[in-house]
Each structure stands twice: as C-alpha cells, then as structure tokens.
Coordinates of N, CA and C in Angstrom, one line a residue:
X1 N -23.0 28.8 13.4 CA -21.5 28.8 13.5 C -20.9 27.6 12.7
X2 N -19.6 27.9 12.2 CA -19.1 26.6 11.6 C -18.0 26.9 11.9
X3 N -17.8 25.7 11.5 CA -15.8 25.7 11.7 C -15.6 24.7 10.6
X4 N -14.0 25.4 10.0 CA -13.6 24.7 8.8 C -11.8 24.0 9.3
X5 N -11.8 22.8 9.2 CA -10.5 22.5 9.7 C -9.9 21.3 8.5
X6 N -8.8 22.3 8.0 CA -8.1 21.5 6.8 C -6.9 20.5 7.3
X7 N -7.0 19.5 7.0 CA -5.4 18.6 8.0 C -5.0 18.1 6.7
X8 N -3.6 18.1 6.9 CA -2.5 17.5 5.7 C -1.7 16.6 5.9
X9 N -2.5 15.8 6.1 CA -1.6 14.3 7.0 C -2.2 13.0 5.9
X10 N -1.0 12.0 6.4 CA -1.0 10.9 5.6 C -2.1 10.1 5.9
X11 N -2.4 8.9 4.9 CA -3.4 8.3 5.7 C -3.2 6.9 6.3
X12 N -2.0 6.8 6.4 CA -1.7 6.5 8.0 C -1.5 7.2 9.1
X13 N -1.2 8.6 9.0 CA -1.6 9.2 10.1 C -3.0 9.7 10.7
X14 N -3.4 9.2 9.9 CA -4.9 9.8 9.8 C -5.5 8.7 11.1
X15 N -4.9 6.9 10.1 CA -5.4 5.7 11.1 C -5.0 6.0 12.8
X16 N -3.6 6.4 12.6 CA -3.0 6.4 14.2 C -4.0 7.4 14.7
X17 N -4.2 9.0 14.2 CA -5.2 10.1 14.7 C -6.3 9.5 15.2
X18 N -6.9 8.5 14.4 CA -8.7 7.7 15.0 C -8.6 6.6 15.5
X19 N -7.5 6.4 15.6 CA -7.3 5.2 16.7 C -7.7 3.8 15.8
X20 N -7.1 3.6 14.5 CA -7.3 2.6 13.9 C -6.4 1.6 13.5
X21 N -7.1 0.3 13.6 CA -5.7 -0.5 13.5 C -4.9 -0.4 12.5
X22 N -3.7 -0.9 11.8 CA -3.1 -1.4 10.8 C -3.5 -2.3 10.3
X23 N -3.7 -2.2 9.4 CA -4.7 -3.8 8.6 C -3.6 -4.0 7.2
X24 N -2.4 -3.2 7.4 CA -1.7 -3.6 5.4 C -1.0 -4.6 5.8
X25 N -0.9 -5.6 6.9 CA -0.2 -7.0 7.1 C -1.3 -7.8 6.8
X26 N -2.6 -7.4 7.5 CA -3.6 -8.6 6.9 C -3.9 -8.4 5.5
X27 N -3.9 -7.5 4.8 CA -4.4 -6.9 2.9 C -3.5 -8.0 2.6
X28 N -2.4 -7.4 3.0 CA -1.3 -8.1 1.8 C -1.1 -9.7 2.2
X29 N -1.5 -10.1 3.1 CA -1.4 -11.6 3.2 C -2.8 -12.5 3.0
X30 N -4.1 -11.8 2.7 CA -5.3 -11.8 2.0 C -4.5 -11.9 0.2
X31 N -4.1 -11.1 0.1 CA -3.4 -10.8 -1.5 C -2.9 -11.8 -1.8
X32 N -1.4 -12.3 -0.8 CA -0.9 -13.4 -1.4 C -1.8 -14.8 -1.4
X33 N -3.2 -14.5 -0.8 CA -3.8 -16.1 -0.8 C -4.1 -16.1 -1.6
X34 N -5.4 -15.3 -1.9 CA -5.8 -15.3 -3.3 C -4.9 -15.6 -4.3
X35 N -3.7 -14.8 -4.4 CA -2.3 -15.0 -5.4 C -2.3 -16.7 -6.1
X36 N -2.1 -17.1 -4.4 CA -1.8 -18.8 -4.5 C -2.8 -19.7 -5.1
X37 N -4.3 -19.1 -4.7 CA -4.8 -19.5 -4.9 C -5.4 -19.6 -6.6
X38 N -4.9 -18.5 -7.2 CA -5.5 -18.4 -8.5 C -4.6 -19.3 -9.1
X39 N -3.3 -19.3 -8.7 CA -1.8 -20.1 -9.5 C -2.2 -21.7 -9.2
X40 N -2.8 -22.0 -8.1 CA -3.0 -23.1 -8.2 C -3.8 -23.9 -8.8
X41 N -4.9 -23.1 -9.0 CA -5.9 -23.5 -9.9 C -6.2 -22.9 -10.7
X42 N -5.4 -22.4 -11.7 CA -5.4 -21.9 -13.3 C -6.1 -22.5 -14.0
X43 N -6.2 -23.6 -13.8 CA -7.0 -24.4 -15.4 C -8.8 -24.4 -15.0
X44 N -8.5 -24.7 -13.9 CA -10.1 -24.4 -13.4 C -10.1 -23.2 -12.5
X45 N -9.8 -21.9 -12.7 CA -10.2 -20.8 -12.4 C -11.8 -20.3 -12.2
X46 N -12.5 -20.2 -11.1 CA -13.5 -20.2 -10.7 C -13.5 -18.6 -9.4
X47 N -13.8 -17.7 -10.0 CA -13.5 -16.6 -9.1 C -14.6 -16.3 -7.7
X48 N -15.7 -17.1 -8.2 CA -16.8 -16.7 -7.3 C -16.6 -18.1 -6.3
X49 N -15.9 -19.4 -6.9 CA -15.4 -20.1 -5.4 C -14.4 -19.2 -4.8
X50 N -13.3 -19.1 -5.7 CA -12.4 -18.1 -5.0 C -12.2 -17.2 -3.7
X51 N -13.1 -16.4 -3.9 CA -14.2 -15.0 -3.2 C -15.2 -15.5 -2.2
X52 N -15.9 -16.7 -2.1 CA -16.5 -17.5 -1.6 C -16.1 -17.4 0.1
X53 N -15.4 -17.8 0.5 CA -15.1 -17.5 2.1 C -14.9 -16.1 2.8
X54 N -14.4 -15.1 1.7 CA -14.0 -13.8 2.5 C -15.8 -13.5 2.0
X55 N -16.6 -13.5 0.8 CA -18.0 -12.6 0.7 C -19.1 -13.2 1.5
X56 N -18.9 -14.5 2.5 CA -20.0 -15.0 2.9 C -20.5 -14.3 4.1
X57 N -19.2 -13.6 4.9 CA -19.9 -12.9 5.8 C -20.8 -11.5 5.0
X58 N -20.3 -10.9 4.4 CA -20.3 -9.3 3.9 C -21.9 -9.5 3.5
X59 N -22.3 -10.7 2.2 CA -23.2 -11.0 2.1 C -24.5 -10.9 3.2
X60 N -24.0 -11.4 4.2 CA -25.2 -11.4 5.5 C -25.1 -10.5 5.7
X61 N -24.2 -9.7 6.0 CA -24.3 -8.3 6.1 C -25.2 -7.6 5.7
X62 N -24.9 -7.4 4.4 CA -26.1 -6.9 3.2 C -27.6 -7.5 3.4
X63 N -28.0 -8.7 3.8 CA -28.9 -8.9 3.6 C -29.7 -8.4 4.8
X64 N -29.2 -8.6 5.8 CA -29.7 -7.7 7.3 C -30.2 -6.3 7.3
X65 N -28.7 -5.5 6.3 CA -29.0 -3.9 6.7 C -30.4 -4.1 5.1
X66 N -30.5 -5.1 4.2 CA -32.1 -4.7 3.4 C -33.4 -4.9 4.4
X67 N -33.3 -5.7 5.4 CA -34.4 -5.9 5.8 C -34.4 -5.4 7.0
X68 N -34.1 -4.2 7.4 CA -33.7 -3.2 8.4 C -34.5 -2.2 7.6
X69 N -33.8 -2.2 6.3 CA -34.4 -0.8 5.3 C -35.6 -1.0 5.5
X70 N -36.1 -2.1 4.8 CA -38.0 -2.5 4.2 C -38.6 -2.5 5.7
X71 N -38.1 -3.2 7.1 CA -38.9 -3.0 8.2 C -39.2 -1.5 8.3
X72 N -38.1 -1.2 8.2 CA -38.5 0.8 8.6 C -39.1 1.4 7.7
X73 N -39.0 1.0 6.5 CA -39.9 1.6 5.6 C -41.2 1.1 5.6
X74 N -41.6 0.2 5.8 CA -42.6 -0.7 6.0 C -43.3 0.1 7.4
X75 N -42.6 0.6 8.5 CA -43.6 1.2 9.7 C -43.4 2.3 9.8
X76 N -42.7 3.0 8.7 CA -42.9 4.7 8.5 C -44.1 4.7 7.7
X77 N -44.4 3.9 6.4 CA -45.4 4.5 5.8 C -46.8 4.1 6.6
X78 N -46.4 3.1 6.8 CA -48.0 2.7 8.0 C -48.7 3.3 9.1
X79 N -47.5 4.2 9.7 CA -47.9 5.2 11.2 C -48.5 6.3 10.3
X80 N -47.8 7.3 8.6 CA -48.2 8.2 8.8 C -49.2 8.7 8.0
X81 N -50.1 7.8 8.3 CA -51.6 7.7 7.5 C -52.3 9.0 7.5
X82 N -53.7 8.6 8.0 CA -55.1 9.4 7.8 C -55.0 10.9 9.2
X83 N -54.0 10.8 9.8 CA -54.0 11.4 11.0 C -54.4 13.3 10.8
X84 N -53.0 13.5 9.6 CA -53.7 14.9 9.1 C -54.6 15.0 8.2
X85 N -55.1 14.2 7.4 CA -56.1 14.1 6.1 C -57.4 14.2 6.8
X86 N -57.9 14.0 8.0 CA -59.4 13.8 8.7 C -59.9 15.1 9.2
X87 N -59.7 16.4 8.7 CA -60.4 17.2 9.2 C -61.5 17.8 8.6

C-alpha cells in the first residue's frame, strides 16, 4: 500500500505543522554578530577565529557520530565471520 500526500504550504507553515521553533530572531542576530564582528576586525580578519565559538560544539558533534560509525563497523564485521563458511 502507499499513500502519496502533496502539501503546498510555506515553510513556516511547515515549522508551526511539526511543532518547530522560530529560530529567524536567533539567525539574524547570529548575522549581525558575525557582521560586527568582521567590521571590527577588518585588518586582521581571521574567519576560522571568527567561526571558532559557534563550530566548537558542531565539531564534537562530528567527532562522536565518526566513532559511533567505526565502533559499529568495527563489531558488524567481527560478529559476521566463519559462522556460514564452516560447513
């Protein structure tokens, strides 16, 4: 069985539909820091200090879900050994 269901809504109506917050107050005042912060320091523009506070979580992020991958991959290939090959 399938079902095909086409919706033509905005995607802010989409957020209110799934029950998601509004986040274009925090974007756009993320925006103007950055903004400030590039104007302030023009002459020594440095983007990766810049970026530095909002990537440090995201970063760990990333490094967790790699070594989530390699554990799991690491004890799928090890369980599915010699089990059918021994007959």
């Amino acid at each position: 069985m399938k079902i095909h269901v086409d919706l033509d809504i905005t995607p802010e109506e989409m957020r209110k539909l799934m029950g998601l917050p509004d986040v274009e107050a925090f974007q756009q005042q993320l925006l103007d820091d950055i903004r400030a912060r590039m104007q302030a320091g023009a002459e020594g523009y440095d983007p990766l200090k810049l970026f530095q506070p909002y990537m440090a979580s995201s970063l760990a992020g990333m490094d967790m879900m790699q070594k989530l991958f390699a554990a799991g991959l690491s004890g799928s290939t090890g369980g599915s050994g010699k089990g059918g090959d021994a007959e």
